Amino acid sequence: MANKKVSVWTDIQFWRRSAAWVTGFATILLIWLSFDTIGQITMGTNADLKNGVDKRVPAATVINYHIDYKMNKKRGHEVPVIGEKQLFFGKEWSPKDAEALLRLGKLTEQAKNCMDCHTLLGNGAYYAPDLTKAWLDPAWQKGGPMQGMTGKNTVEEAMAEFLQHPSQYPTHARMMPNLGITAEEAKGLVAFLKHMSSIDTNGFPRNFSKTVAQFKAGDTNAH
Amino acid sequence: MLTSIKTNEFRGDKSKELGMMYFRVALILFGAQLLMGLIAAIQFIVPGFLFELFDFSVARMVHINALVVWMLYAMIGSVYFMLPDETGVETVGIGLGKLAFWVLTAAVTVVVLVFIFIQVGSGTETSIWLINEGREYLEAPRWADIGIVVVVLTFYWNVFATYMKGKQTGIMTVLIADLFALAGLYLAGMFFTDNISMDQFWWWWVIHLWVEATWEVFVGALAAYALIKIIGAKREIVEMWLWIEVLMLFGSGILGLGHHYFWIGTPEYWWEIGALFSALEPVPLVAMFVHVLYDWGKEQGKAKAEGHPGAVMNNGPAMAWIVTNAFGNFLGAGIWGFFHTLPQVNIYTHGTQFTAAHGHLAFFGAYATILIGMMYLGVQYAYGVKKLTSTFKSKMAIFLIVFGVLGMTVALTIAGYEQVLVERAELGGGWTAFFAAQDLPWYIQAQVWRAMMGVVTFVGFIYLVWDLLTIGKHAKAAQAAAE
Ligand code: HEM
Ligand code: HEM
Ligand SMILES: [Fe+2]
């Protein structure tokens, strides 16, 4: 065995070289794909929104628009649809103010540690509902139980009210704790949630969100 | 394990002593991890438990951070332990290594106290710098991140300089390259962005490329070292296998990162890339399993043929944990990982109790096991024991911990199925769908079982600590009596 090669398959040198090549190749491919992906998930601009250019992650000013989540026949799953202008907390936000609000929301999300109970984009903890499309959840819309409970008239106001006093609006024995969220921080969080719901997540969550009433009635959703 | 602080038998091997210091803290943090897990598990079934005092988010944050940190401690400890054996020289910067140990331990203590007592901050950069970064597993505030980087650089310099000075074995060469990547990846988690997609994109670089690439290769190197040390496996064979493992682990694991890029805003091509490469990830885990058992059988057969009938291994409990590692890695990461790695499945299972089932068995099977094995190796040498055999306590420890974690995994898998089918498939996610699934009787039953199996795990942990504290002393006394 000493210096005569019996077979390449038992040759350490061969495996070491192969390991180095394969690792190098995989790394380069990953870096190359990452550049492409980063380009695609960089936030769009306010101009993109005005011109109807679809971005996977739209600009912060998307909070000034109506957002929906609709089946797209071509892609075979639901995608966010950005619609008409819509007031957010009773006004239209300038790009600068919208960006600042989103930033406050993201900072608050981290500082209050939302992800150790909830999932965002499906990542995090599994103690509380996924927040990816929370903004679009029927429970928060007009006539939905959450909006009804807070006694507010818009999704954003209902959410902001709940976030400031969550344990005053329990829906289940498992409640969200009071995290000391201020009125400003709550607005930021709602902007963050609305922005997140406009991200193109390749159809996750799927079939969002049949109601429990439909389920209980045995509705098949067939039309 | 404790007596060895003063009266150890390392005979001047300062590096092994330093390794033991890391092992001791690792064990304490492991205990803290389990206690926090129990609190969080109880909160699933008794929601009012410690509500607004010590909420689920706090317990869970400490649970998973203690997990990551104890494993890093035990990994550093293992490297200091094996360094003189592999390089043939004394570790160059012991003083610096000790200083780094105390700095790190002080920093970890402060971070944990802040997590427990301050818990959350206001929505400002200051909170992220001083209190809590709020990104799962990487919650440590930024000041601590920087401290960790400095300490890890010191550690790396120590390992690298010793490597350059001494023998450069294949195992050490793999470790040097692997630790460099492992440390460097941490930097990818150290910045703030208001774009949640970008945030999660880089977050997975740290989490996935740690546990499914660099940590796995680290385990490969540890197992190689341990097989040589415990059963006298032949270095040529072990090192050749190690390179094959590196090839397969990095070849599949690096691009396997794509299985986390299905739904976070990233483009569709990750469906194919993530599915293909992550589906290959179990292959090296099978290979590692075969390798450990094959080597063991081979050495045992050789000894028998040479007329030594007894067991070849000189450390029973360490070997038991390493075999558990080979199987647990394959089961937890390989099988449970493969279950949900295709996008067609993952669109439903993503972020459910199913994920938690996999997370538990994988972290336990792939990492906790072998690191516990290294602790037993440490105890053996700290007491100068030639042959360490399992005691009743060692057996209770491994049985109860393995049984407990398997039980938790099965319970969570059942809870996961319930949640996937009802919340995701039938009701399509959403707020009310989530609670409809959480209220299902079978789901609640599964959560109760998980909590009970958690208690079993914890009892096993008590046996483990008890054993590690006593096994060395008794074996040493028995050895002295026999001589
Ligand atoms: C020792 C190795 C591994 C460890 C420690 C590990 C651990 C974990 C953990 C903790 C998570 C959850 C992360 C979170 O909190 O969001 C996770 C997710 C995941 N893992 Fe692993 N894993 C390992 C190997 C594997 C392998 C080999 C595969 C595939 C064959 C795999 C497939 C997955 C997938 C698809 C997810 C995403 C689950 C989801 O969408 O919710 N893992 N892993
Ligand atoms: C006493 C035993 C344990 C109990 C009761 C326990 C309980 C828990 C609970 C309640 C969670 C939160 C899950 C959720 O968000 O829904 C969790 C998460 C986690 N635990 Fe444990 N745990 C225990 C032991 C362990 C062990 C031994 C390990 C690994 C070695 C581990 C690793 C993890 C990981 C990686 C997560 C995050 C999972 C994810 O995000 O997918 N735990 N544990
Ligand atoms: Fe992964």
mmCIF file of C-alpha atoms in Angstrom, chain A residues 3-191:
data_model
loop_
_atom_site.group_PDB
_atom_site.id
_atom_site.type_symbol
_atom_site.label_atom_id
_atom_site.label_comp_id
_atom_site.label_asym_id
_atom_site.label_seq_id
_atom_site.Cartn_x
_atom_site.Cartn_y
_atom_site.Cartn_z
ATOM 1 C CA ASN A 3 3.694 4.053 -2.388
ATOM 2 C CA LYS A 4 1.976 2.035 -5.043
ATOM 3 C CA LYS A 5 -1.549 3.141 -5.819
ATOM 4 C CA VAL A 6 -3.828 0.136 -5.664
ATOM 5 C CA SER A 7 -6.918 1.989 -6.772
ATOM 6 C CA VAL A 8 -8.062 5.575 -6.945
ATOM 7 C CA TRP A 9 -11.012 4.661 -4.727
ATOM 8 C CA THR A 10 -8.753 4.036 -1.750
ATOM 9 C CA ASP A 11 -6.542 7.017 -2.414
ATOM 10 C CA ILE A 12 -6.792 9.755 0.254
ATOM 11 C CA GLN A 13 -5.264 12.268 -2.130
ATOM 12 C CA PHE A 14 -8.075 11.661 -4.620
ATOM 13 C CA TRP A 15 -10.807 12.166 -2.039
ATOM 14 C CA ARG A 16 -9.173 15.238 -0.593
ATOM 15 C CA ARG A 17 -8.957 16.842 -4.014
ATOM 16 C CA SER A 18 -12.509 15.870 -4.885
ATOM 17 C CA ALA A 19 -13.789 17.271 -1.594
ATOM 18 C CA ALA A 20 -12.035 20.572 -2.273
ATOM 19 C CA TRP A 21 -13.366 20.799 -5.827
ATOM 20 C CA VAL A 22 -16.934 19.916 -4.946
ATOM 21 C CA THR A 23 -16.979 22.345 -2.003
ATOM 22 C CA GLY A 24 -15.490 25.100 -4.108
ATOM 23 C CA PHE A 25 -17.937 24.518 -6.917
ATOM 24 C CA ALA A 26 -20.974 24.453 -4.599
ATOM 25 C CA THR A 27 -19.803 27.624 -2.878
ATOM 26 C CA ILE A 28 -19.313 29.504 -6.122
ATOM 27 C CA LEU A 29 -22.710 28.430 -7.387
ATOM 28 C CA LEU A 30 -24.329 29.529 -4.112
ATOM 29 C CA ILE A 31 -22.639 32.933 -4.242
ATOM 30 C CA TRP A 32 -23.651 33.429 -7.856
ATOM 31 C CA LEU A 33 -27.289 32.513 -7.139
ATOM 32 C CA SER A 34 -27.230 34.732 -4.060
ATOM 33 C CA PHE A 35 -26.300 37.759 -6.153
ATOM 34 C CA ASP A 36 -29.257 37.075 -8.403
ATOM 35 C CA THR A 37 -31.615 36.538 -5.459
ATOM 36 C CA ILE A 38 -30.480 39.653 -3.634
ATOM 37 C CA GLY A 39 -31.234 41.641 -6.756
ATOM 38 C CA GLN A 40 -34.719 40.177 -6.846
ATOM 39 C CA ILE A 41 -35.561 40.688 -3.174
ATOM 40 C CA THR A 42 -34.224 44.200 -2.844
ATOM 41 C CA MET A 43 -37.132 46.530 -2.084
ATOM 42 C CA GLY A 44 -38.730 48.226 -5.072
ATOM 43 C CA THR A 45 -39.246 51.973 -5.337
ATOM 44 C CA ASN A 46 -42.222 54.259 -5.030
ATOM 45 C CA ALA A 47 -42.002 54.768 -8.804
ATOM 46 C CA ASP A 48 -42.366 51.006 -9.357
ATOM 47 C CA LEU A 49 -45.597 51.113 -7.383
ATOM 48 C CA LYS A 50 -46.913 54.073 -9.341
ATOM 49 C CA ASN A 51 -46.079 52.413 -12.663
ATOM 50 C CA GLY A 52 -47.522 49.068 -11.667
ATOM 51 C CA VAL A 53 -44.134 47.290 -11.829
ATOM 52 C CA ASP A 54 -44.370 44.104 -9.755
ATOM 53 C CA LYS A 55 -41.544 43.618 -7.288
ATOM 54 C CA ARG A 56 -41.131 40.579 -5.071
ATOM 55 C CA VAL A 57 -40.632 42.980 -2.147
ATOM 56 C CA PRO A 58 -42.346 46.312 -2.845
ATOM 57 C CA ALA A 59 -41.343 49.718 -1.462
ATOM 58 C CA ALA A 60 -42.483 50.859 1.993
ATOM 59 C CA THR A 61 -45.088 53.077 0.310
ATOM 60 C CA VAL A 62 -47.060 49.936 -0.496
ATOM 61 C CA ILE A 63 -48.869 50.802 2.749
ATOM 62 C CA ASN A 64 -50.729 53.446 0.702
ATOM 63 C CA TYR A 65 -52.334 50.770 -1.466
ATOM 64 C CA HIS A 66 -55.006 48.150 -1.159
ATOM 65 C CA ILE A 67 -53.433 44.676 -1.051
ATOM 66 C CA ASP A 68 -55.070 41.400 -1.998
ATOM 67 C CA TYR A 69 -53.899 37.800 -2.333
ATOM 68 C CA LYS A 70 -55.356 36.095 -5.399
ATOM 69 C CA MET A 71 -55.006 32.879 -7.365
ATOM 70 C CA ASN A 72 -52.824 33.436 -10.397
ATOM 71 C CA LYS A 73 -53.700 30.879 -13.079
ATOM 72 C CA LYS A 74 -50.378 31.154 -14.859
ATOM 73 C CA ARG A 75 -48.277 30.583 -11.741
ATOM 74 C CA GLY A 76 -50.704 28.082 -10.239
ATOM 75 C CA HIS A 77 -50.854 29.667 -6.793
ATOM 76 C CA GLU A 78 -51.897 32.810 -4.964
ATOM 77 C CA VAL A 79 -49.882 35.988 -5.404
ATOM 78 C CA PRO A 80 -50.224 39.420 -3.793
ATOM 79 C CA VAL A 81 -52.138 41.888 -5.909
ATOM 80 C CA ILE A 82 -51.529 45.588 -5.296
ATOM 81 C CA GLY A 83 -54.655 47.545 -6.112
ATOM 82 C CA GLU A 84 -56.071 51.039 -5.739
ATOM 83 C CA LYS A 85 -54.799 53.704 -3.365
ATOM 84 C CA GLN A 86 -56.047 53.296 0.202
ATOM 85 C CA LEU A 87 -55.548 55.569 3.212
ATOM 86 C CA PHE A 88 -53.461 54.128 6.022
ATOM 87 C CA PHE A 89 -54.288 55.511 9.468
ATOM 88 C CA GLY A 90 -56.349 58.129 7.656
ATOM 89 C CA LYS A 91 -53.637 59.532 5.410
ATOM 90 C CA GLU A 92 -51.323 58.936 2.493
ATOM 91 C CA TRP A 93 -47.708 58.458 3.592
ATOM 92 C CA SER A 94 -44.806 60.149 1.803
ATOM 93 C CA PRO A 95 -41.938 57.825 0.830
ATOM 94 C CA LYS A 96 -39.798 59.248 3.634
ATOM 95 C CA ASP A 97 -42.473 58.835 6.322
ATOM 96 C CA ALA A 98 -43.446 55.387 5.085
ATOM 97 C CA GLU A 99 -39.839 54.215 5.223
ATOM 98 C CA ALA A 100 -39.386 55.576 8.729
ATOM 99 C CA LEU A 101 -42.593 53.886 9.869
ATOM 100 C CA LEU A 102 -41.594 50.536 8.390
ATOM 101 C CA ARG A 103 -38.207 50.818 10.026
ATOM 102 C CA LEU A 104 -39.807 51.531 13.410
ATOM 103 C CA GLY A 105 -42.044 48.520 12.883
ATOM 104 C CA LYS A 106 -39.194 46.168 12.039
ATOM 105 C CA LEU A 107 -37.130 47.407 14.993
ATOM 106 C CA THR A 108 -40.109 46.888 17.291
ATOM 107 C CA GLU A 109 -40.721 43.415 15.891
ATOM 108 C CA GLN A 110 -37.150 42.506 16.840
ATOM 109 C CA ALA A 111 -37.003 44.298 20.193
ATOM 110 C CA LYS A 112 -40.300 42.722 21.346
ATOM 111 C CA ASN A 113 -39.173 39.313 20.107
ATOM 112 C CA CYS A 114 -42.357 38.535 18.122
ATOM 113 C CA MET A 115 -40.599 35.619 16.407
ATOM 114 C CA ASP A 116 -40.300 33.589 19.597
ATOM 115 C CA CYS A 117 -44.081 33.062 19.601
ATOM 116 C CA HIS A 118 -45.147 33.720 15.983
ATOM 117 C CA THR A 119 -43.782 32.815 12.581
ATOM 118 C CA LEU A 120 -42.922 35.490 10.006
ATOM 119 C CA LEU A 121 -42.738 34.158 6.435
ATOM 120 C CA GLY A 122 -43.186 30.810 8.187
ATOM 121 C CA ASN A 123 -40.026 31.084 10.336
ATOM 122 C CA GLY A 124 -39.994 31.495 14.090
ATOM 123 C CA ALA A 125 -41.987 29.819 16.855
ATOM 124 C CA TYR A 126 -45.206 27.828 16.706
ATOM 125 C CA TYR A 127 -47.085 29.107 19.749
ATOM 126 C CA ALA A 128 -49.130 31.732 17.918
ATOM 127 C CA PRO A 129 -50.480 32.273 14.383
ATOM 128 C CA ASP A 130 -48.308 32.864 11.331
ATOM 129 C CA LEU A 131 -48.112 36.586 10.549
ATOM 130 C CA THR A 132 -47.022 36.418 6.897
ATOM 131 C CA LYS A 133 -50.455 37.448 5.603
ATOM 132 C CA ALA A 134 -51.943 38.614 8.915
ATOM 133 C CA TRP A 135 -52.918 41.928 7.313
ATOM 134 C CA LEU A 136 -55.209 40.032 4.928
ATOM 135 C CA ASP A 137 -56.691 37.712 7.528
ATOM 136 C CA PRO A 138 -60.519 37.633 7.411
ATOM 137 C CA ALA A 139 -60.521 37.831 11.206
ATOM 138 C CA TRP A 140 -59.284 41.434 11.017
ATOM 139 C CA GLN A 141 -61.568 42.615 8.210
ATOM 140 C CA LYS A 142 -64.963 44.290 8.604
ATOM 141 C CA GLY A 143 -67.245 41.793 10.250
ATOM 142 C CA GLY A 144 -64.333 39.658 11.416
ATOM 143 C CA PRO A 145 -64.101 38.758 15.108
ATOM 144 C CA MET A 146 -60.873 40.639 15.812
ATOM 145 C CA GLN A 147 -61.997 43.925 14.321
ATOM 146 C CA GLY A 148 -65.351 43.551 16.004
ATOM 147 C CA MET A 149 -63.792 42.956 19.394
ATOM 148 C CA THR A 150 -61.647 46.084 19.330
ATOM 149 C CA GLY A 151 -64.586 48.231 18.216
ATOM 150 C CA LYS A 152 -62.529 49.962 15.517
ATOM 151 C CA ASN A 153 -63.500 50.637 11.917
ATOM 152 C CA THR A 154 -60.353 49.872 9.965
ATOM 153 C CA VAL A 155 -57.943 46.940 9.902
ATOM 154 C CA GLU A 156 -55.011 49.145 10.878
ATOM 155 C CA GLU A 157 -56.756 50.708 13.842
ATOM 156 C CA ALA A 158 -58.027 47.371 15.079
ATOM 157 C CA MET A 159 -54.582 45.809 14.847
ATOM 158 C CA ALA A 160 -52.884 48.750 16.538
ATOM 159 C CA GLU A 161 -55.401 48.680 19.372
ATOM 160 C CA PHE A 162 -54.940 44.959 19.874
ATOM 161 C CA LEU A 163 -51.137 45.204 19.850
ATOM 162 C CA GLN A 164 -51.159 47.811 22.613
ATOM 163 C CA HIS A 165 -53.540 45.902 24.892
ATOM 164 C CA PRO A 166 -53.490 42.300 23.716
ATOM 165 C CA SER A 167 -54.558 40.698 26.971
ATOM 166 C CA GLN A 168 -57.692 42.894 27.031
ATOM 167 C CA TYR A 169 -58.913 41.168 23.864
ATOM 168 C CA PRO A 170 -58.507 37.464 24.497
ATOM 169 C CA THR A 171 -59.880 35.061 21.907
ATOM 170 C CA HIS A 172 -58.546 31.900 23.546
ATOM 171 C CA ALA A 173 -57.069 30.787 26.842
ATOM 172 C CA ARG A 174 -53.721 31.228 25.138
ATOM 173 C CA MET A 175 -53.270 34.988 25.029
ATOM 174 C CA MET A 176 -50.717 37.418 23.732
ATOM 175 C CA PRO A 177 -48.925 39.160 26.619
ATOM 176 C CA ASN A 178 -48.682 42.889 27.069
ATOM 177 C CA LEU A 179 -45.257 43.804 25.689
ATOM 178 C CA GLY A 180 -45.412 47.519 26.458
ATOM 179 C CA ILE A 181 -45.972 48.467 22.821
ATOM 180 C CA THR A 182 -46.604 52.218 22.456
ATOM 181 C CA ALA A 183 -49.108 53.787 20.066
ATOM 182 C CA GLU A 184 -46.317 54.808 17.676
ATOM 183 C CA GLU A 185 -44.682 51.382 17.802
ATOM 184 C CA ALA A 186 -48.045 49.751 17.140
ATOM 185 C CA LYS A 187 -48.483 51.871 14.002
ATOM 186 C CA GLY A 188 -45.019 50.828 12.883
ATOM 187 C CA LEU A 189 -45.828 47.181 13.494
ATOM 188 C CA VAL A 190 -49.020 47.395 11.466
ATOM 189 C CA ALA A 191 -47.065 49.010 8.616
#
